[in-house]
Amino acid sequence: MRETEGSDGWVTRRLVSGLEVFSLLFSVLLITWGVVPLVPGSHRSLVLAASIPALLTVGYSMWLRGERPADLGLTRADAWKAARLLALPTGLACALFLGIGWSTESLHLYDQFGRALFLLPISGIAQQTLLQGVLHRRLRELLTPIANAPTPRTRWMAIGLTAVLFSLLHAPNEPLMGLTLVGGLIWSWVYDRAPNLLLLGFSHGVISLVVICTLPASLLDSLSVGYKHLLYHAF
């Protein structure tokens, strides 16, 4: 579609959105394929250092745009609508995994259950903030040819592409890629209609905990991703 007159600013904004998407994906891939598997031990400082390019790019862009946490969905706004949209898929997912765990006799209490019960929802909010609040929003902007005019087609494309990229970031763990593709589609669809990252993060955390405590090794033998997953199978 041809750009309208006076749309140079929007063209630049879309280019910046593309840069943010690339920076975020590059940082995640650098961590999962480089820093985590190739550096022995726990080096969280190195993980943070590898995240700096994406965090700086996103932070600077948000400052220039005048975006606030509320604009991303880090408030109680749309909480009731998000809860209604998330209740059924989250409940069905948990029931499905619990049923699989029961039928395969693989139900178990995670050895760090208490810690995970506290940390996984926080991790879920952090992941959903990057996934939906940054990646999804920037993809929608990148795919919109005219300023402030996202079409239904554009919004569906952004939902699908967000989920696909989220899944690919979990490569080469195929079972986990499948789970994250489905989860990414649902969470992105909900965010498009009710952008509340707190509820999305809670759903993400609860489902992650249930998966850890239910799925047998034959279905999900590891939660590792990137090169670490290849090392896991090699040894």
Coordinates of N, CA and C in Angstrom, one line a residue:
M1 N 0.8 -1.2 0.0 CA 0.0 0.0 0.0 C 0.9 1.3 0.0
R2 N 0.5 2.2 -0.8 CA 1.3 3.4 -0.9 C 1.2 4.3 0.3
E3 N 2.4 4.8 0.8 CA 2.4 5.6 2.0 C 1.6 7.0 1.7
T4 N 0.9 7.5 2.7 CA 0.2 8.7 2.5 C 1.2 9.9 2.7
E5 N 0.8 11.1 2.2 CA 1.6 12.3 2.3 C 1.8 12.6 3.8
G6 N 3.0 13.0 4.1 CA 3.3 13.4 5.5 C 3.5 12.2 6.4
S7 N 3.8 11.0 5.8 CA 3.9 9.8 6.6 C 5.4 9.4 6.9
D8 N 6.3 10.3 6.6 CA 7.7 10.0 6.8 C 8.0 9.6 8.3
G9 N 7.3 10.3 9.2 CA 7.5 9.9 10.6 C 7.0 8.5 10.9
W10 N 5.9 8.1 10.3 CA 5.4 6.8 10.5 C 6.4 5.7 9.9
V11 N 6.9 6.0 8.8 CA 7.9 5.1 8.1 C 9.1 4.9 9.1
T12 N 9.6 6.0 9.6 CA 10.7 5.9 10.5 C 10.3 5.1 11.8
R13 N 9.1 5.3 12.3 CA 8.7 4.6 13.5 C 8.6 3.1 13.2
R14 N 8.2 2.8 12.0 CA 8.1 1.3 11.7 C 9.5 0.7 11.6
L15 N 10.4 1.5 11.0 CA 11.8 1.0 10.9 C 12.4 0.8 12.3
V16 N 12.1 1.7 13.2 CA 12.6 1.6 14.6 C 11.9 0.3 15.2
S17 N 10.7 0.1 15.0 CA 10.0 -1.1 15.5 C 10.7 -2.3 15.0
G18 N 11.0 -2.4 13.7 CA 11.8 -3.5 13.2 C 13.1 -3.7 13.9
L19 N 13.8 -2.6 14.1 CA 15.1 -2.7 14.8 C 14.9 -3.3 16.2
E20 N 13.8 -2.9 16.9 CA 13.6 -3.4 18.3 C 13.3 -4.9 18.2
V21 N 12.5 -5.3 17.3 CA 12.2 -6.7 17.1 C 13.5 -7.5 16.9
F22 N 14.3 -7.0 16.0 CA 15.5 -7.7 15.7 C 16.5 -7.8 16.9
S23 N 16.6 -6.6 17.6 CA 17.4 -6.6 18.8 C 17.0 -7.5 19.9
L24 N 15.7 -7.6 20.1 CA 15.1 -8.4 21.1 C 15.4 -9.9 20.8
L25 N 15.1 -10.3 19.6 CA 15.3 -11.7 19.1 C 16.8 -12.1 19.2
F26 N 17.6 -11.1 18.7 CA 19.1 -11.4 18.7 C 19.6 -11.6 20.1
S27 N 19.1 -10.8 21.1 CA 19.6 -11.0 22.4 C 19.2 -12.3 23.0
V28 N 17.9 -12.7 22.8 CA 17.4 -14.0 23.3 C 18.2 -15.1 22.7
L29 N 18.4 -15.1 21.4 CA 19.2 -16.2 20.7 C 20.6 -16.2 21.2
L30 N 21.2 -15.0 21.4 CA 22.6 -15.0 21.9 C 22.7 -15.6 23.3
I31 N 21.7 -15.4 24.1 CA 21.7 -16.0 25.5 C 21.5 -17.6 25.4
T32 N 20.5 -18.0 24.6 CA 20.2 -19.4 24.6 C 21.1 -20.3 23.8
W33 N 21.8 -19.7 22.8 CA 22.7 -20.4 21.9 C 24.2 -20.1 22.2
G34 N 24.4 -19.1 23.0 CA 25.8 -18.8 23.3 C 26.2 -18.7 24.8
V35 N 25.6 -17.8 25.5 CA 26.0 -17.5 26.9 C 25.7 -18.7 27.8
V36 N 24.4 -19.1 27.9 CA 24.0 -20.1 28.8 C 24.7 -21.5 28.6
P37 N 24.7 -22.1 27.4 CA 25.3 -23.4 27.3 C 26.8 -23.4 27.2
L38 N 27.4 -22.4 26.8 CA 28.9 -22.5 26.5 C 29.7 -22.0 27.7
V39 N 29.1 -21.3 28.6 CA 29.8 -20.8 29.8 C 29.4 -21.7 31.0
P40 N 30.3 -22.4 31.6 CA 30.0 -23.3 32.7 C 29.6 -22.6 33.9
G41 N 28.7 -23.2 34.7 CA 28.2 -22.6 35.9 C 27.1 -21.6 35.7
S42 N 26.8 -20.9 36.7 CA 25.7 -19.9 36.7 C 26.3 -18.5 36.6
H43 N 26.2 -17.9 35.4 CA 26.8 -16.6 35.2 C 25.6 -15.6 34.9
R44 N 24.9 -15.2 35.8 CA 23.7 -14.3 35.6 C 24.2 -13.0 35.1
S45 N 25.4 -12.6 35.5 CA 25.9 -11.3 35.0 C 26.1 -11.3 33.5
L46 N 26.6 -12.4 33.0 CA 26.8 -12.6 31.5 C 25.4 -12.6 30.8
V47 N 24.5 -13.2 31.4 CA 23.1 -13.2 30.8 C 22.6 -11.8 30.7
L48 N 22.8 -11.1 31.8 CA 22.3 -9.7 31.8 C 23.0 -8.8 30.8
A49 N 24.4 -9.1 30.7 CA 25.2 -8.3 29.7 C 24.7 -8.6 28.3
A50 N 24.3 -9.9 28.0 CA 23.8 -10.2 26.7 C 22.5 -9.6 26.4
S51 N 21.7 -9.3 27.5 CA 20.4 -8.7 27.3 C 20.4 -7.2 27.1
I52 N 21.6 -6.6 27.4 CA 21.7 -5.1 27.4 C 21.3 -4.5 26.1
P53 N 21.8 -5.0 24.9 CA 21.4 -4.3 23.7 C 19.9 -4.2 23.5
A54 N 19.2 -5.3 23.7 CA 17.7 -5.2 23.6 C 17.1 -4.3 24.6
L55 N 17.5 -4.4 25.8 CA 16.9 -3.6 26.9 C 17.1 -2.1 26.6
L56 N 18.3 -1.8 26.2 CA 18.6 -0.4 25.9 C 17.8 0.1 24.7
T57 N 17.7 -0.7 23.7 CA 16.9 -0.3 22.5 C 15.5 -0.1 22.8
V58 N 14.9 -1.1 23.6 CA 13.5 -1.0 23.9 C 13.3 0.2 24.9
G59 N 14.1 0.3 25.9 CA 14.0 1.4 26.9 C 14.0 2.8 26.2
Y60 N 15.0 3.0 25.4 CA 15.2 4.3 24.7 C 14.0 4.6 23.8
S61 N 13.5 3.5 23.1 CA 12.3 3.7 22.2 C 11.1 4.1 23.0
M62 N 10.9 3.4 24.2 CA 9.8 3.7 25.0 C 9.8 5.1 25.5
W63 N 11.0 5.6 25.9 CA 11.2 7.0 26.4 C 10.9 8.0 25.3
L64 N 11.4 7.7 24.1 CA 11.1 8.6 23.0 C 9.6 8.7 22.6
R65 N 8.9 7.5 22.7 CA 7.5 7.5 22.4 C 6.6 8.0 23.6
G66 N 7.2 8.1 24.7 CA 6.4 8.6 25.9 C 5.6 7.5 26.4
E67 N 6.0 6.2 26.2 CA 5.2 5.1 26.7 C 5.4 4.9 28.2
R68 N 4.3 4.5 28.9 CA 4.4 4.2 30.3 C 4.0 2.8 30.5
P69 N 4.3 2.2 31.7 CA 3.9 0.8 32.0 C 2.4 0.6 31.7
A70 N 1.6 1.6 32.0 CA 0.2 1.4 31.8 C -0.2 1.2 30.3
D71 N 0.6 1.8 29.4 CA 0.4 1.7 28.0 C 0.7 0.2 27.5
L72 N 1.6 -0.5 28.2 CA 1.9 -1.8 27.9 C 0.9 -2.8 28.5
G73 N 0.2 -2.4 29.6 CA -0.7 -3.3 30.2 C -0.3 -3.7 31.6
L74 N 0.6 -3.0 32.2 CA 1.1 -3.3 33.6 C 0.3 -2.6 34.6
T75 N -1.1 -2.7 34.5 CA -2.0 -2.1 35.5 C -3.2 -3.1 35.7
R76 N -4.1 -2.6 36.5 CA -5.3 -3.4 36.7 C -6.4 -3.2 35.6
A77 N -6.1 -2.3 34.7 CA -7.0 -2.1 33.6 C -7.2 -3.3 32.8
D78 N -8.5 -3.6 32.3 CA -8.9 -4.7 31.6 C -8.7 -6.0 32.3
A79 N -8.5 -6.0 33.6 CA -8.3 -7.2 34.4 C -9.4 -8.2 34.3
W80 N -10.7 -7.6 34.5 CA -11.8 -8.5 34.5 C -12.0 -9.2 33.1
K81 N -11.9 -8.4 32.0 CA -12.0 -8.9 30.7 C -10.9 -10.0 30.4
A82 N -9.7 -9.7 30.8 CA -8.6 -10.6 30.6 C -8.8 -11.9 31.4
A83 N -9.3 -11.8 32.6 CA -9.6 -12.9 33.5 C -10.7 -13.8 32.8
R84 N -11.7 -13.2 32.3 CA -12.7 -14.0 31.6 C -12.2 -14.7 30.4
L85 N -11.4 -14.0 29.6 CA -10.8 -14.6 28.4 C -9.8 -15.7 28.7
L86 N -9.1 -15.6 29.8 CA -8.0 -16.5 30.1 C -8.5 -17.7 30.9
A87 N -9.6 -17.6 31.6 CA -10.1 -18.6 32.5 C -10.3 -20.0 31.8
L88 N -11.0 -20.0 30.7 CA -11.3 -21.2 30.1 C -10.0 -21.9 29.5
P89 N -9.2 -21.2 28.7 CA -8.0 -21.9 28.1 C -7.0 -22.3 29.2
T90 N -6.8 -21.4 30.2 CA -5.9 -21.8 31.3 C -6.4 -23.0 32.1
G91 N -7.7 -23.0 32.4 CA -8.3 -24.1 33.1 C -8.2 -25.4 32.3
L92 N -8.5 -25.3 31.0 CA -8.5 -26.5 30.1 C -7.0 -27.0 30.0
A93 N -6.1 -26.1 29.9 CA -4.7 -26.5 29.8 C -4.2 -27.3 31.0
C94 N -4.5 -26.7 32.2 CA -4.2 -27.3 33.4 C -4.8 -28.7 33.6
A95 N -6.1 -28.8 33.2 CA -6.9 -30.0 33.4 C -6.3 -31.1 32.4
L96 N -5.9 -30.7 31.2 CA -5.3 -31.6 30.2 C -4.0 -32.1 30.7
F97 N -3.1 -31.3 31.2 CA -1.8 -31.7 31.7 C -2.0 -32.6 33.0
L98 N -2.9 -32.2 33.8 CA -3.1 -33.1 35.0 C -3.7 -34.4 34.6
G99 N -4.5 -34.5 33.6 CA -5.0 -35.7 33.1 C -3.9 -36.6 32.5
I100 N -3.0 -36.0 31.8 CA -1.9 -36.7 31.2 C -1.0 -37.2 32.3
G101 N -0.8 -36.4 33.3 CA 0.1 -36.8 34.4 C -0.6 -38.0 35.2
W102 N -1.9 -37.9 35.4 CA -2.6 -39.0 36.1 C -2.5 -40.3 35.3
S103 N -2.8 -40.2 34.0 CA -2.9 -41.4 33.2 C -1.5 -42.0 33.0
T104 N -0.5 -41.3 33.0 CA 0.9 -41.8 32.8 C 1.6 -42.0 34.2
E105 N 0.9 -41.7 35.3 CA 1.5 -41.9 36.6 C 2.8 -41.1 36.8
S106 N 2.8 -39.9 36.2 CA 3.9 -39.0 36.3 C 3.7 -37.8 37.1
L107 N 2.6 -37.7 37.9 CA 2.4 -36.6 38.7 C 3.4 -36.6 39.8
H108 N 4.0 -35.5 40.1 CA 5.1 -35.4 41.1 C 5.2 -33.9 41.6
L109 N 5.6 -33.8 42.8 CA 5.8 -32.5 43.4 C 7.2 -32.0 43.0
Y110 N 7.3 -31.0 42.3 CA 8.6 -30.4 41.9 C 9.5 -30.2 43.2
D111 N 10.8 -30.5 43.1 CA 11.6 -30.5 44.3 C 11.8 -29.0 44.8
Q112 N 11.5 -28.1 44.0 CA 11.6 -26.7 44.4 C 10.2 -26.0 44.2
F113 N 9.2 -26.8 44.6 CA 7.8 -26.3 44.3 C 7.5 -25.0 44.9
G114 N 7.8 -24.8 46.2 CA 7.5 -23.5 46.9 C 8.2 -22.4 46.2
R115 N 9.4 -22.5 45.9 CA 10.2 -21.5 45.2 C 9.6 -21.2 43.8
A116 N 9.2 -22.3 43.1 CA 8.7 -22.1 41.8 C 7.3 -21.5 41.8
L117 N 6.5 -21.8 42.9 CA 5.2 -21.2 43.0 C 5.2 -19.7 43.2
F118 N 6.3 -19.2 43.8 CA 6.5 -17.8 43.9 C 7.1 -17.1 42.7
L119 N 8.1 -17.8 42.1 CA 8.9 -17.2 41.0 C 8.3 -17.3 39.6
L120 N 7.6 -18.4 39.4 CA 7.1 -18.6 38.0 C 6.0 -17.6 37.6
P121 N 5.1 -17.1 38.4 CA 4.2 -16.0 38.0 C 5.0 -14.7 37.7
I122 N 6.1 -14.5 38.5 CA 6.9 -13.3 38.3 C 7.6 -13.4 36.9
S123 N 8.2 -14.6 36.7 CA 8.8 -14.9 35.4 C 7.8 -14.8 34.3
G124 N 6.6 -15.3 34.5 CA 5.6 -15.2 33.5 C 5.2 -13.8 33.1
I125 N 5.2 -12.9 34.1 CA 4.9 -11.5 33.8 C 6.0 -10.9 33.1
A126 N 7.3 -11.2 33.4 CA 8.4 -10.6 32.7 C 8.4 -11.1 31.3
Q127 N 8.2 -12.4 31.1 CA 8.2 -12.9 29.7 C 7.0 -12.3 28.9
Q128 N 5.9 -12.2 29.5 CA 4.7 -11.7 28.7 C 4.9 -10.2 28.5
T129 N 5.6 -9.5 29.3 CA 5.9 -8.1 29.1 C 6.8 -7.9 27.8
L130 N 7.8 -8.8 27.7 CA 8.7 -8.7 26.5 C 7.9 -9.3 25.3
L131 N 7.2 -10.3 25.5 CA 6.5 -11.0 24.4 C 5.3 -10.1 23.8
Q132 N 4.5 -9.7 24.7 CA 3.3 -8.9 24.3 C 3.5 -7.4 24.3
G133 N 4.0 -6.9 25.5 CA 4.2 -5.5 25.6 C 5.2 -4.9 24.7
V134 N 6.2 -5.7 24.2 CA 7.2 -5.2 23.3 C 7.0 -5.8 22.0
L135 N 7.3 -7.2 21.9 CA 7.3 -7.8 20.6 C 6.0 -7.7 19.8
H136 N 4.9 -8.1 20.5 CA 3.6 -8.0 19.8 C 3.2 -6.6 19.4
R137 N 3.4 -5.7 20.3 CA 3.1 -4.3 19.9 C 3.9 -3.7 18.8
R138 N 5.2 -4.1 18.8 CA 6.1 -3.6 17.7 C 5.8 -4.3 16.4
L139 N 5.5 -5.6 16.4 CA 5.1 -6.3 15.2 C 3.9 -5.7 14.6
R140 N 2.9 -5.4 15.5 CA 1.7 -4.8 15.0 C 1.9 -3.4 14.3
E141 N 2.8 -2.7 14.9 CA 3.2 -1.4 14.4 C 3.9 -1.5 13.1
L142 N 4.9 -2.5 13.0 CA 5.7 -2.8 11.8 C 4.8 -3.2 10.7
L143 N 3.7 -3.9 10.9 CA 2.9 -4.5 9.9 C 1.8 -3.5 9.4
T144 N 1.7 -2.3 10.1 CA 0.6 -1.4 9.8 C 1.2 -0.3 8.9
P145 N 0.7 -0.2 7.6 CA 1.3 0.7 6.6 C 1.0 2.1 6.8
I146 N -0.1 2.4 7.5 CA -0.6 3.8 7.7 C -0.7 4.1 9.2
A147 N -0.3 5.2 9.6 CA -0.2 5.6 11.0 C -1.6 5.4 11.7
N148 N -1.5 4.7 12.8 CA -2.6 4.5 13.7 C -3.8 3.9 13.0
A149 N -3.6 3.0 12.1 CA -4.7 2.4 11.4 C -4.5 0.8 11.2
P150 N -4.3 0.1 12.4 CA -4.2 -1.3 12.2 C -5.5 -2.0 11.8
T151 N -5.5 -2.8 10.8 CA -6.7 -3.4 10.3 C -6.8 -4.8 11.0
P152 N -8.0 -5.4 11.0 CA -8.2 -6.7 11.6 C -7.1 -7.7 11.0
R153 N -6.8 -7.6 9.7 CA -5.8 -8.5 9.1 C -4.5 -8.3 9.8
T154 N -4.1 -7.0 9.9 CA -2.8 -6.7 10.6 C -2.8 -7.2 12.0
R155 N -3.8 -7.1 12.7 CA -3.8 -7.6 14.1 C -3.7 -9.1 14.2
W156 N -4.4 -9.8 13.3 CA -4.3 -11.2 13.3 C -2.9 -11.7 12.8
M157 N -2.3 -10.9 11.9 CA -0.9 -11.3 11.5 C 0.1 -11.1 12.6
A158 N -0.1 -10.0 13.4 CA 0.7 -9.7 14.5 C 0.6 -10.8 15.6
I159 N -0.7 -11.3 15.8 CA -0.9 -12.3 16.8 C -0.2 -13.6 16.4
G160 N -0.4 -14.0 15.1 CA 0.3 -15.2 14.6 C 1.8 -15.2 14.6
L161 N 2.3 -14.0 14.2 CA 3.8 -13.9 14.1 C 4.4 -13.9 15.5
T162 N 3.7 -13.2 16.4 CA 4.2 -13.3 17.8 C 4.3 -14.7 18.3
A163 N 3.3 -15.5 18.1 CA 3.3 -16.8 18.6 C 4.3 -17.7 17.9
V164 N 4.5 -17.5 16.6 CA 5.5 -18.3 15.8 C 6.9 -17.9 16.3
L165 N 7.2 -16.7 16.5 CA 8.5 -16.3 17.0 C 8.8 -16.8 18.4
F166 N 7.8 -16.7 19.3 CA 7.9 -17.2 20.6 C 8.2 -18.7 20.6
S167 N 7.5 -19.5 19.7 CA 7.8 -20.9 19.5 C 9.2 -21.1 19.0
L168 N 9.7 -20.4 18.0 CA 11.0 -20.6 17.5 C 12.1 -20.3 18.5
L169 N 11.8 -19.4 19.4 CA 12.8 -19.1 20.4 C 13.1 -20.3 21.4
H170 N 12.2 -21.3 21.3 CA 12.3 -22.5 22.1 C 12.9 -23.6 21.4
A171 N 13.4 -23.4 20.1 CA 14.0 -24.4 19.3 C 15.4 -24.8 20.0
P172 N 15.8 -26.1 19.8 CA 15.2 -27.1 19.0 C 14.4 -28.1 19.8
N173 N 13.8 -27.7 21.0 CA 13.0 -28.5 21.8 C 11.6 -28.6 21.2
E174 N 11.4 -29.6 20.4 CA 10.1 -29.7 19.6 C 8.9 -29.7 20.5
P175 N 8.8 -30.6 21.5 CA 7.6 -30.6 22.3 C 7.3 -29.2 23.0
L176 N 8.4 -28.6 23.4 CA 8.2 -27.3 24.0 C 7.9 -26.2 23.0
M177 N 8.4 -26.4 21.8 CA 8.0 -25.5 20.7 C 6.5 -25.6 20.4
G178 N 6.0 -26.8 20.4 CA 4.6 -27.0 20.2 C 3.7 -26.4 21.3
L179 N 4.1 -26.6 22.5 CA 3.4 -26.0 23.6 C 3.4 -24.5 23.6
T180 N 4.5 -23.9 23.3 CA 4.7 -22.4 23.3 C 4.0 -21.8 22.1
L181 N 3.8 -22.6 21.0 CA 3.1 -22.0 19.9 C 1.6 -21.9 20.2
V182 N 1.1 -22.9 20.8 CA -0.4 -22.8 21.2 C -0.6 -21.8 22.3
G183 N 0.3 -21.8 23.3 CA 0.2 -20.8 24.4 C 0.4 -19.4 23.8
G184 N 1.4 -19.2 22.9 CA 1.6 -17.9 22.3 C 0.4 -17.4 21.6
L185 N -0.3 -18.3 20.8 CA -1.5 -17.8 20.1 C -2.6 -17.4 21.0
I186 N -2.8 -18.1 22.1 CA -3.9 -17.8 23.0 C -3.5 -16.5 23.8
W187 N -2.3 -16.4 24.3 CA -1.9 -15.2 25.1 C -1.9 -14.0 24.2
S188 N -1.5 -14.1 22.9 CA -1.4 -13.0 22.0 C -2.9 -12.5 21.7
W189 N -3.7 -13.5 21.5 CA -5.1 -13.2 21.2 C -5.8 -12.5 22.3
V190 N -5.5 -12.9 23.5 CA -6.1 -12.3 24.7 C -5.5 -10.9 24.8
Y191 N -4.2 -10.7 24.6 CA -3.6 -9.4 24.8 C -4.2 -8.4 23.8
D192 N -4.5 -8.9 22.6 CA -5.0 -8.0 21.6 C -6.4 -7.5 22.0
R193 N -7.1 -8.2 22.8 CA -8.5 -7.8 23.2 C -8.5 -7.2 24.6
A194 N -7.6 -7.7 25.5 CA -7.6 -7.2 26.9 C -6.1 -7.1 27.3
P195 N -5.4 -6.0 27.0 CA -4.0 -6.0 27.3 C -3.7 -5.8 28.8
N196 N -3.7 -6.9 29.5 CA -3.4 -6.9 31.0 C -2.3 -7.9 31.2
L197 N -1.0 -7.4 31.3 CA 0.1 -8.3 31.4 C 0.2 -9.1 32.7
L198 N -0.4 -8.5 33.8 CA -0.4 -9.2 35.1 C -1.2 -10.5 35.0
L199 N -2.4 -10.5 34.4 CA -3.2 -11.7 34.3 C -2.5 -12.7 33.3
L200 N -2.0 -12.2 32.2 CA -1.3 -13.0 31.2 C -0.1 -13.7 31.9
G201 N 0.7 -13.0 32.7 CA 1.8 -13.5 33.4 C 1.4 -14.6 34.4
F202 N 0.3 -14.4 35.1 CA -0.2 -15.3 36.0 C -0.6 -16.6 35.3
S203 N -1.3 -16.5 34.2 CA -1.7 -17.7 33.4 C -0.4 -18.4 32.9
H204 N 0.6 -17.7 32.4 CA 1.8 -18.3 32.0 C 2.5 -19.0 33.1
G205 N 2.6 -18.4 34.3 CA 3.3 -19.1 35.4 C 2.6 -20.3 35.9
V206 N 1.3 -20.2 36.0 CA 0.5 -21.4 36.5 C 0.6 -22.6 35.5
I207 N 0.5 -22.3 34.3 CA 0.6 -23.4 33.3 C 2.0 -24.0 33.3
S208 N 3.0 -23.2 33.4 CA 4.4 -23.6 33.4 C 4.6 -24.6 34.6
L209 N 4.1 -24.2 35.8 CA 4.2 -25.0 37.0 C 3.5 -26.3 36.8
V210 N 2.3 -26.3 36.3 CA 1.6 -27.6 36.1 C 2.3 -28.5 35.1
V211 N 2.8 -27.9 34.0 CA 3.6 -28.7 33.0 C 4.8 -29.4 33.7
I212 N 5.5 -28.6 34.5 CA 6.7 -29.2 35.2 C 6.3 -30.4 36.1
C213 N 5.1 -30.3 36.7 CA 4.7 -31.3 37.7 C 3.9 -32.4 37.2
T214 N 3.6 -32.4 35.9 CA 2.7 -33.4 35.3 C 3.3 -34.2 34.1
L215 N 3.9 -33.6 33.2 CA 4.3 -34.2 31.9 C 5.4 -35.2 32.2
P216 N 5.3 -36.4 31.6 CA 6.3 -37.4 31.8 C 7.5 -37.1 30.8
A217 N 8.6 -37.8 31.1 CA 9.9 -37.5 30.3 C 9.7 -37.9 28.9
S218 N 8.8 -38.9 28.7 CA 8.6 -39.4 27.3 C 7.9 -38.3 26.4
L219 N 7.2 -37.3 27.0 CA 6.6 -36.2 26.3 C 7.4 -34.9 26.4
L220 N 8.0 -34.7 27.5 CA 8.8 -33.5 27.7 C 10.0 -33.8 28.6
D221 N 11.1 -34.3 27.9 CA 12.2 -34.8 28.7 C 13.1 -33.7 29.2
S222 N 12.9 -32.4 28.8 CA 13.7 -31.3 29.2 C 13.1 -30.0 28.9
L223 N 13.3 -29.0 29.8 CA 12.8 -27.7 29.5 C 13.9 -26.8 28.9
S224 N 15.0 -27.4 28.5 CA 16.1 -26.7 27.9 C 15.8 -26.3 26.5
V225 N 16.5 -25.2 26.1 CA 16.3 -24.7 24.7 C 17.7 -24.3 24.2
G226 N 17.7 -24.0 22.9 CA 19.0 -23.6 22.3 C 20.0 -24.7 22.3
Y227 N 21.3 -24.3 22.3 CA 22.4 -25.3 22.2 C 22.4 -26.2 23.4
K228 N 21.9 -25.7 24.5 CA 21.9 -26.5 25.7 C 21.1 -27.7 25.6
H229 N 20.0 -27.6 24.8 CA 19.1 -28.8 24.6 C 19.9 -29.8 23.8
L230 N 20.7 -29.4 22.8 CA 21.5 -30.4 22.1 C 22.5 -31.0 23.0
L231 N 23.1 -30.3 23.9 CA 24.1 -30.9 24.8 C 23.4 -31.8 25.8
Y232 N 22.1 -31.5 26.1 CA 21.4 -32.4 27.0 C 21.2 -33.7 26.4
H233 N 20.9 -33.8 25.1 CA 20.7 -35.1 24.5 C 22.0 -35.8 24.2
A234 N 23.1 -35.0 24.0 CA 24.3 -35.6 23.7 C 24.9 -36.3 24.9
F235 N 24.6 -35.8 26.1 CA 25.2 -36.4 27.3 C 24.1 -37.0 28.2

